[in-house]
């Protein structure tokens, strides 16, 4: 066949089993989960575990229940907690990892030993990390007892049991907040497109931003998802879990940044110093901009991990601690403890969409850059 050489046919034959398995056991199961999420499987306890259950199509009813249902306040809090967890987890890992990389980049004595120590937590599973930190953060654990080493009193903060929350907002304002955030992002994109001279993107992004912000000002304040206010915020019990997660994954970002720092030519640093750049200016205008692609890659990986976090939360706080619960844990409990398979599939689909929001734009930009270099 024209265009198909022997090597190409052989490579297609080798790849075919993997492609088929991925198509069936990854994308096929994703499609099945999306379908189940639009049924009532499990809503009737008598039909949940039946050999031949009667399953009816209900469309988006499960999603509506999750976002506006009276009994799904836990899921809504978990969704908010996941957003806060993702932001603080990424910032903590990037900040600590960059700091450690900058220290090691100066070739301190015993660099190999320090690098091994910083990377060691990454070799542990989240279950092991969670078990260790749960013991350290319990009321009589090492963290609360640390002030006594300096002659102070032991702390009584409930690292994993606190029910206090900060940064609260009313769930009814979610559409308004979402429209505002997306509108601001579109304005930024429009400004960047205008600076690059892309008139079409400028007009499209500007028009969409104007529509969203107009909706937010005129209609958004009148939209109510729930009949009564429902406050959600950042539960302080998540601080302990964030600390444990940052402790484990900061070594990963340190390794990425250290590789990036070691890849910067020494001639570039010397040229900047010859031009009169101070150490602060060197890092601000030369080194940090060159590390931007590494930061983006690290943010993608860390964001993907944080959105799907399950085992660390389970090990540290257990399955029934509402203050520290996350959607992945709720999905497991809803599906396999309550046997509400459709509702659990809906939670899983929402997580899939959140991960796609993080991964797809990055992959798209990567493909575009590869095509540009081709």
Tab-separated table of C-alpha atoms in Angstrom:
chain	number	residue	atom	x	y	z
A	1	UNK	CA	0.000	0.000	0.000
A	2	UNK	CA	1.357	3.409	-0.994
A	3	UNK	CA	2.580	5.488	1.931
A	4	UNK	CA	2.819	2.513	4.299
A	5	UNK	CA	6.334	1.151	4.483
A	6	UNK	CA	7.263	-2.111	6.138
A	7	UNK	CA	8.642	-0.267	9.188
A	8	UNK	CA	5.451	1.788	9.527
A	9	UNK	CA	3.259	-1.322	9.317
A	10	UNK	CA	5.441	-3.087	11.884
A	11	UNK	CA	5.246	-0.115	14.296
A	12	UNK	CA	1.453	0.021	13.885
A	13	UNK	CA	1.220	-3.700	14.650
A	14	UNK	CA	3.346	-3.291	17.782
A	15	UNK	CA	1.309	-0.324	19.023
A	16	UNK	CA	-2.111	-1.792	18.180
A	17	UNK	CA	-2.511	-3.895	21.389
A	18	UNK	CA	-1.687	-0.900	23.603
A	19	UNK	CA	-4.020	1.369	21.650
A	20	UNK	CA	-6.857	-1.156	21.911
A	21	UNK	CA	-6.333	-1.706	25.635
A	22	UNK	CA	-6.234	2.047	26.318
A	23	UNK	CA	-9.313	2.600	24.168
A	24	UNK	CA	-11.281	-0.046	26.074
A	25	UNK	CA	-9.979	0.177	29.654
A	26	UNK	CA	-9.380	3.944	29.831
A	27	UNK	CA	-11.580	5.847	27.406
A	28	UNK	CA	-14.222	3.137	27.277
A	29	UNK	CA	-14.583	3.141	31.067
A	30	UNK	CA	-14.603	6.950	31.104
A	31	UNK	CA	-17.478	6.915	28.628
A	32	UNK	CA	-19.253	4.274	30.713
A	33	UNK	CA	-18.850	6.386	33.874
A	34	UNK	CA	-20.234	9.469	32.118
A	35	UNK	CA	-23.214	7.423	30.941
A	36	UNK	CA	-23.834	5.999	34.428
A	37	UNK	CA	-23.686	9.521	35.885
A	38	UNK	CA	-26.731	10.392	33.790
A	39	UNK	CA	-28.842	7.523	35.135
A	40	UNK	CA	-30.572	6.772	38.447
A	41	UNK	CA	-28.512	3.642	39.245
A	42	UNK	CA	-28.332	3.400	43.018
A	43	UNK	CA	-30.988	5.987	43.834
A	44	UNK	CA	-33.319	3.078	44.615
A	45	UNK	CA	-31.597	0.854	47.248
A	46	UNK	CA	-33.582	-2.172	46.078
A	47	UNK	CA	-32.122	-1.838	42.575
A	48	UNK	CA	-28.567	-0.840	43.498
A	49	UNK	CA	-27.109	-4.353	43.851
A	50	UNK	CA	-29.711	-6.276	41.873
A	51	UNK	CA	-28.448	-8.761	39.294
A	52	UNK	CA	-30.480	-7.037	36.601
A	53	UNK	CA	-31.167	-3.529	37.931
A	54	UNK	CA	-33.712	-1.242	36.344
A	55	UNK	CA	-31.722	1.813	35.286
A	56	UNK	CA	-33.442	4.909	33.954
A	57	UNK	CA	-31.933	7.856	32.089
A	58	UNK	CA	-32.193	11.083	34.119
A	59	UNK	CA	-29.874	13.396	32.187
A	60	UNK	CA	-28.114	16.019	34.301
A	61	UNK	CA	-30.263	15.433	37.392
A	62	UNK	CA	-27.340	14.033	39.425
A	63	UNK	CA	-25.178	17.044	38.629
A	64	UNK	CA	-28.027	19.353	39.567
A	65	UNK	CA	-28.369	17.463	42.839
A	66	UNK	CA	-24.674	17.868	43.613
A	67	UNK	CA	-24.612	21.617	43.017
A	68	UNK	CA	-28.069	22.574	44.273
A	69	UNK	CA	-29.397	19.631	46.304
A	70	UNK	CA	-30.213	20.134	49.969
A	71	UNK	CA	-28.326	16.994	51.056
A	72	UNK	CA	-25.148	17.621	49.060
A	73	UNK	CA	-23.627	20.400	51.158
A	74	UNK	CA	-20.710	18.085	51.954
A	75	UNK	CA	-19.793	17.757	48.281
A	76	UNK	CA	-19.931	21.500	47.776
A	77	UNK	CA	-17.619	22.043	50.752
A	78	UNK	CA	-15.279	19.374	49.402
A	79	UNK	CA	-15.145	21.113	46.042
A	80	UNK	CA	-14.225	24.397	47.729
A	81	UNK	CA	-11.677	22.613	49.927
A	82	UNK	CA	-10.065	21.051	46.857
A	83	UNK	CA	-9.628	24.448	45.208
A	84	UNK	CA	-8.000	25.886	48.342
A	85	UNK	CA	-5.890	22.757	48.799
A	86	UNK	CA	-4.692	22.939	45.181
A	87	UNK	CA	-3.699	26.603	45.421
A	88	UNK	CA	-1.803	26.310	48.720
A	89	UNK	CA	-0.264	22.959	47.814
A	90	UNK	CA	1.118	24.263	44.514
A	91	UNK	CA	2.391	27.499	46.049
A	92	UNK	CA	4.020	25.616	48.925
A	93	UNK	CA	5.737	23.065	46.696
A	94	UNK	CA	6.956	25.674	44.192
A	95	UNK	CA	8.197	28.054	46.881
A	96	UNK	CA	9.953	25.458	49.037
A	97	UNK	CA	11.296	23.546	46.030
A	98	UNK	CA	12.712	26.712	44.464
A	99	UNK	CA	14.290	27.762	47.755
A	100	UNK	CA	15.985	24.387	48.217
A	101	UNK	CA	17.166	24.399	44.594
A	102	UNK	CA	18.688	27.864	44.977
A	103	UNK	CA	20.577	26.695	48.067
A	104	UNK	CA	21.890	23.545	46.382
A	105	UNK	CA	22.791	25.489	43.239
A	106	UNK	CA	25.500	27.247	45.271
A	107	UNK	CA	27.277	23.880	45.704
A	108	UNK	CA	27.173	23.636	49.511
A	109	UNK	CA	29.311	21.105	51.339
A	110	UNK	CA	27.690	17.672	51.258
A	111	UNK	CA	25.400	18.601	48.387
A	112	UNK	CA	24.798	14.979	47.387
A	113	UNK	CA	23.686	14.079	50.921
A	114	UNK	CA	21.346	17.079	51.167
A	115	UNK	CA	19.866	16.328	47.752
A	116	UNK	CA	19.156	12.756	48.837
A	117	UNK	CA	17.538	13.930	52.087
A	118	UNK	CA	15.285	16.394	50.284
A	119	UNK	CA	14.267	13.828	47.670
A	120	UNK	CA	13.652	10.987	50.137
A	121	UNK	CA	10.037	11.924	51.064
A	122	UNK	CA	9.074	11.612	47.404
A	123	UNK	CA	9.967	7.906	47.497
A	124	UNK	CA	7.254	7.265	50.103
A	125	UNK	CA	3.643	6.559	49.281
A	126	UNK	CA	0.954	8.979	50.423
A	127	UNK	CA	-0.329	6.280	52.802
A	128	UNK	CA	3.030	6.131	54.601
A	129	UNK	CA	3.318	9.916	54.625
A	130	UNK	CA	-0.214	10.245	55.975
A	131	UNK	CA	0.429	7.728	58.753
A	132	UNK	CA	3.611	9.505	59.849
A	133	UNK	CA	2.071	12.967	59.843
A	134	UNK	CA	-1.138	11.802	61.508
A	135	UNK	CA	0.959	10.603	64.439
A	136	UNK	CA	2.918	13.876	64.530
A	137	UNK	CA	-0.190	16.107	64.316
A	138	UNK	CA	-2.376	14.321	66.850
A	139	UNK	CA	-3.211	16.344	70.025
A	140	UNK	CA	-0.319	14.829	71.987
A	141	UNK	CA	1.996	14.507	69.000
A	142	UNK	CA	5.362	16.040	68.292
A	143	UNK	CA	4.141	19.199	66.571
A	144	UNK	CA	1.860	20.312	69.427
A	145	UNK	CA	4.546	19.398	71.980
A	146	UNK	CA	7.319	21.298	70.178
A	147	UNK	CA	6.781	24.587	72.126
A	148	UNK	CA	7.621	22.745	75.363
A	149	UNK	CA	11.204	22.327	74.119
A	150	UNK	CA	11.580	26.107	74.412
A	151	UNK	CA	9.892	26.311	77.816
A	152	UNK	CA	6.441	27.180	76.461
A	153	UNK	CA	3.102	25.462	76.805
A	154	UNK	CA	1.967	22.685	74.504
A	155	UNK	CA	-0.236	23.765	71.619
A	156	UNK	CA	-3.884	22.688	71.572
A	157	UNK	CA	-4.574	23.376	67.897
A	158	UNK	CA	-6.586	20.605	66.235
A	159	UNK	CA	-4.523	20.077	63.121
A	160	UNK	CA	-6.894	17.441	61.724
A	161	UNK	CA	-10.005	18.024	63.813
A	162	UNK	CA	-10.536	21.794	63.720
A	163	UNK	CA	-13.957	22.883	62.441
A	164	UNK	CA	-13.017	26.564	62.063
A	165	UNK	CA	-12.959	28.064	58.582
A	166	UNK	CA	-11.736	31.284	56.978
A	167	UNK	CA	-12.259	32.983	53.586
A	168	UNK	CA	-15.941	32.055	53.650
A	169	UNK	CA	-18.373	32.851	50.856
A	170	UNK	CA	-21.999	32.072	50.067
A	171	UNK	CA	-22.462	29.210	47.578
A	172	UNK	CA	-25.247	31.245	45.950
A	173	UNK	CA	-22.597	33.687	44.771
A	174	UNK	CA	-20.673	30.980	42.908
A	175	UNK	CA	-22.065	31.864	39.423
A	176	UNK	CA	-21.267	35.529	40.048
A	177	UNK	CA	-17.730	34.772	41.257
A	178	UNK	CA	-17.108	32.356	38.383
A	179	UNK	CA	-18.289	34.854	35.776
A	180	UNK	CA	-16.112	37.545	37.319
A	181	UNK	CA	-12.972	35.384	37.368
A	182	UNK	CA	-13.475	34.123	33.801
A	183	UNK	CA	-14.231	37.673	32.649
A	184	UNK	CA	-10.980	38.974	34.145
A	185	UNK	CA	-9.018	36.116	32.534
A	186	UNK	CA	-10.584	36.941	29.151
A	187	UNK	CA	-9.648	40.601	29.563
A	188	UNK	CA	-6.032	39.599	30.218
A	189	UNK	CA	-6.075	37.365	27.130
A	190	UNK	CA	-7.570	40.191	25.056
A	191	UNK	CA	-4.843	42.592	26.204
A	192	UNK	CA	-2.113	40.071	25.395
A	193	UNK	CA	-3.648	39.401	21.979
A	194	UNK	CA	-3.840	43.149	21.292
A	195	UNK	CA	-0.160	43.561	22.149
A	196	UNK	CA	0.758	40.727	19.785
A	197	UNK	CA	-1.331	42.273	17.000
A	198	UNK	CA	-3.895	39.444	16.780
A	199	UNK	CA	-7.043	41.446	16.073
A	200	UNK	CA	-9.403	38.462	15.795
A	201	UNK	CA	-8.496	37.017	19.193
A	202	UNK	CA	-8.665	40.472	20.714
A	203	UNK	CA	-12.210	41.014	19.472
A	204	UNK	CA	-13.428	37.537	20.459
A	205	UNK	CA	-11.883	37.604	23.951
A	206	UNK	CA	-13.016	41.197	24.513
A	207	UNK	CA	-16.586	40.475	23.408
A	208	UNK	CA	-16.834	37.366	25.614
A	209	UNK	CA	-15.392	39.288	28.571
A	210	UNK	CA	-17.891	42.112	28.070
A	211	UNK	CA	-20.801	39.642	27.923
A	212	UNK	CA	-19.693	37.812	31.062
A	213	UNK	CA	-19.029	40.942	33.073
A	214	UNK	CA	-22.311	42.434	31.872
A	215	UNK	CA	-24.139	39.302	32.993
A	216	UNK	CA	-22.308	39.434	36.327
A	217	UNK	CA	-23.387	43.030	36.915
A	218	UNK	CA	-26.990	42.819	35.680
A	219	UNK	CA	-28.208	39.242	36.187
A	220	UNK	CA	-25.643	37.461	38.373
A	221	UNK	CA	-26.701	39.021	41.721
A	222	UNK	CA	-30.237	37.662	41.233
A	223	UNK	CA	-29.166	34.047	40.509
A	224	UNK	CA	-29.682	31.745	43.511
A	225	UNK	CA	-28.544	28.126	43.490
A	226	UNK	CA	-30.041	27.380	46.918
A	227	UNK	CA	-33.109	28.705	48.735
A	228	UNK	CA	-30.977	29.809	51.714
A	229	UNK	CA	-27.370	31.007	52.188
A	230	UNK	CA	-24.780	28.235	52.468
A	231	UNK	CA	-21.333	29.329	53.624
A	232	UNK	CA	-18.185	27.516	52.536
A	233	UNK	CA	-14.543	28.354	53.103
A	234	UNK	CA	-11.059	27.105	53.868
A	235	UNK	CA	-11.233	24.673	56.791
A	236	UNK	CA	-8.194	25.039	59.056
A	237	UNK	CA	-8.042	21.254	59.463
A	238	UNK	CA	-6.676	21.133	55.903
A	239	UNK	CA	-3.487	22.902	57.001
A	240	UNK	CA	-2.018	19.687	58.398
A	241	UNK	CA	-2.759	17.782	55.198
A	242	UNK	CA	-1.261	20.572	53.079
A	243	UNK	CA	1.911	20.510	55.206
A	244	UNK	CA	2.250	16.744	54.737
A	245	UNK	CA	1.644	16.979	50.977
A	246	UNK	CA	4.163	19.813	50.553
A	247	UNK	CA	6.715	17.883	52.639
A	248	UNK	CA	6.420	14.939	50.263
A	249	UNK	CA	6.330	16.712	46.892
A	250	UNK	CA	8.656	19.702	47.422
A	251	UNK	CA	11.622	17.435	46.667
A	252	UNK	CA	10.144	16.839	43.216
A	253	UNK	CA	9.979	20.553	42.419
A	254	UNK	CA	13.460	21.002	43.910
A	255	UNK	CA	14.839	18.435	41.459
A	256	UNK	CA	13.136	20.156	38.525
A	257	UNK	CA	14.373	23.608	39.492
A	258	UNK	CA	17.871	22.363	40.252
A	259	UNK	CA	18.087	20.751	36.805
A	260	UNK	CA	16.888	24.008	35.275
A	261	UNK	CA	19.416	26.088	37.222
A	262	UNK	CA	22.266	23.756	36.270
A	263	UNK	CA	21.169	24.013	32.626
A	264	UNK	CA	21.589	27.808	32.493
A	265	UNK	CA	24.935	28.582	30.796
A	266	UNK	CA	27.490	30.151	33.101
A	267	UNK	CA	28.396	32.569	30.298
A	268	UNK	CA	24.895	34.050	30.542
A	269	UNK	CA	25.299	34.748	34.236
A	270	UNK	CA	28.736	36.263	33.734
A	271	UNK	CA	27.476	38.461	30.896
A	272	UNK	CA	24.699	39.794	33.121
A	273	UNK	CA	27.179	40.593	35.895
A	274	UNK	CA	29.484	42.340	33.416
A	275	UNK	CA	26.506	44.516	32.421
A	276	UNK	CA	26.216	45.558	36.050
A	277	UNK	CA	23.348	43.319	37.187
A	278	UNK	CA	23.173	42.668	40.920
A	279	UNK	CA	22.377	39.219	42.294
A	280	UNK	CA	18.736	40.240	42.741
A	281	UNK	CA	18.486	41.601	39.192
A	282	UNK	CA	20.233	38.513	37.832
A	283	UNK	CA	17.646	36.207	39.334
A	284	UNK	CA	14.698	38.489	38.585
A	285	UNK	CA	15.447	39.315	34.949
A	286	UNK	CA	17.552	36.372	33.761
A	287	UNK	CA	17.259	33.196	35.814
A	288	UNK	CA	13.615	33.216	36.917
A	289	UNK	CA	12.260	33.907	33.383
A	290	UNK	CA	14.279	30.954	32.114
A	291	UNK	CA	12.701	28.762	34.806
A	292	UNK	CA	9.144	29.691	33.762
A	293	UNK	CA	8.589	26.547	31.606
A	294	UNK	CA	9.720	24.382	34.529
A	295	UNK	CA	7.295	26.171	36.849
A	296	UNK	CA	4.459	25.564	34.397
A	297	UNK	CA	5.263	21.852	34.077
A	298	UNK	CA	5.483	21.501	37.863
A	299	UNK	CA	2.155	23.313	38.314
A	300	UNK	CA	0.468	20.935	35.867
A	301	UNK	CA	1.758	17.824	37.623
A	302	UNK	CA	1.044	19.139	41.123
A	303	UNK	CA	-2.416	20.381	40.134
A	304	UNK	CA	-3.225	16.970	38.692
A	305	UNK	CA	-2.132	15.294	41.939
A	306	UNK	CA	-4.028	17.691	44.203
A	307	UNK	CA	-7.322	17.399	42.351
A	308	UNK	CA	-7.266	13.598	42.649
A	309	UNK	CA	-5.871	13.431	46.202
A	310	UNK	CA	-7.424	10.553	48.123
A	311	UNK	CA	-4.999	8.293	49.979
A	312	UNK	CA	-3.246	11.031	51.952
A	313	UNK	CA	-6.562	12.408	53.254
A	314	UNK	CA	-7.844	8.907	54.027
A	315	UNK	CA	-4.682	8.018	55.986
A	316	UNK	CA	-4.488	11.283	57.942
A	317	UNK	CA	-8.108	12.131	58.748
A	318	UNK	CA	-10.142	9.031	57.961
A	319	UNK	CA	-13.170	8.736	55.678
A	320	UNK	CA	-15.752	10.450	57.912
A	321	UNK	CA	-13.971	13.698	58.797
A	322	UNK	CA	-16.109	16.193	56.890
A	323	UNK	CA	-13.749	19.098	57.650
A	324	UNK	CA	-10.937	17.499	55.631
A	325	UNK	CA	-12.910	15.512	53.078
A	326	UNK	CA	-12.278	15.857	49.332
A	327	UNK	CA	-14.389	14.892	46.265
A	328	UNK	CA	-12.345	11.762	45.483
A	329	UNK	CA	-13.017	10.430	48.987
A	330	UNK	CA	-16.705	11.306	48.703
A	331	UNK	CA	-16.859	9.525	45.351
A	332	UNK	CA	-15.499	6.356	46.954
A	333	UNK	CA	-17.911	6.510	49.905
A	334	UNK	CA	-20.916	7.377	47.743
A	335	UNK	CA	-20.230	4.560	45.295
A	336	UNK	CA	-19.093	1.730	47.567
A	337	UNK	CA	-20.558	2.507	50.967
A	338	UNK	CA	-23.900	4.025	49.983
A	339	UNK	CA	-24.135	2.122	46.651
A	340	UNK	CA	-25.251	5.279	44.848
A	341	UNK	CA	-23.304	4.471	41.709
A	342	UNK	CA	-24.776	7.175	39.492
A	343	UNK	CA	-24.080	9.943	41.994
A	344	UNK	CA	-20.550	8.620	42.547
A	345	UNK	CA	-19.987	8.529	38.774
A	346	UNK	CA	-21.160	12.155	38.583
A	347	UNK	CA	-18.575	13.171	41.202
A	348	UNK	CA	-15.908	11.291	39.241
A	349	UNK	CA	-16.927	13.033	36.030
A	350	UNK	CA	-16.666	16.438	37.711
A	351	UNK	CA	-13.150	15.533	38.866
A	352	UNK	CA	-12.324	14.471	35.306
A	353	UNK	CA	-13.503	17.848	34.015
A	354	UNK	CA	-11.426	19.701	36.625
A	355	UNK	CA	-8.321	17.706	35.667
A	356	UNK	CA	-9.048	18.378	31.979
A	357	UNK	CA	-9.144	22.130	32.673
A	358	UNK	CA	-5.594	21.791	33.995
A	359	UNK	CA	-4.142	19.295	31.513
A	360	UNK	CA	-5.750	20.104	28.141
A	361	UNK	CA	-4.551	23.734	27.766
A	362	UNK	CA	-1.017	22.619	28.630
A	363	UNK	CA	-1.061	19.755	26.126
A	364	UNK	CA	-2.544	22.057	23.496
A	365	UNK	CA	0.248	24.587	23.955
A	366	UNK	CA	2.845	21.810	23.839
A	367	UNK	CA	1.454	20.427	20.564
A	368	UNK	CA	1.386	23.921	19.053
A	369	UNK	CA	4.991	24.575	20.060
A	370	UNK	CA	6.074	21.230	18.562
A	371	UNK	CA	4.288	22.029	15.297
A	372	UNK	CA	5.969	25.430	15.262
A	373	UNK	CA	9.407	23.814	15.550
A	374	UNK	CA	8.620	21.170	12.924
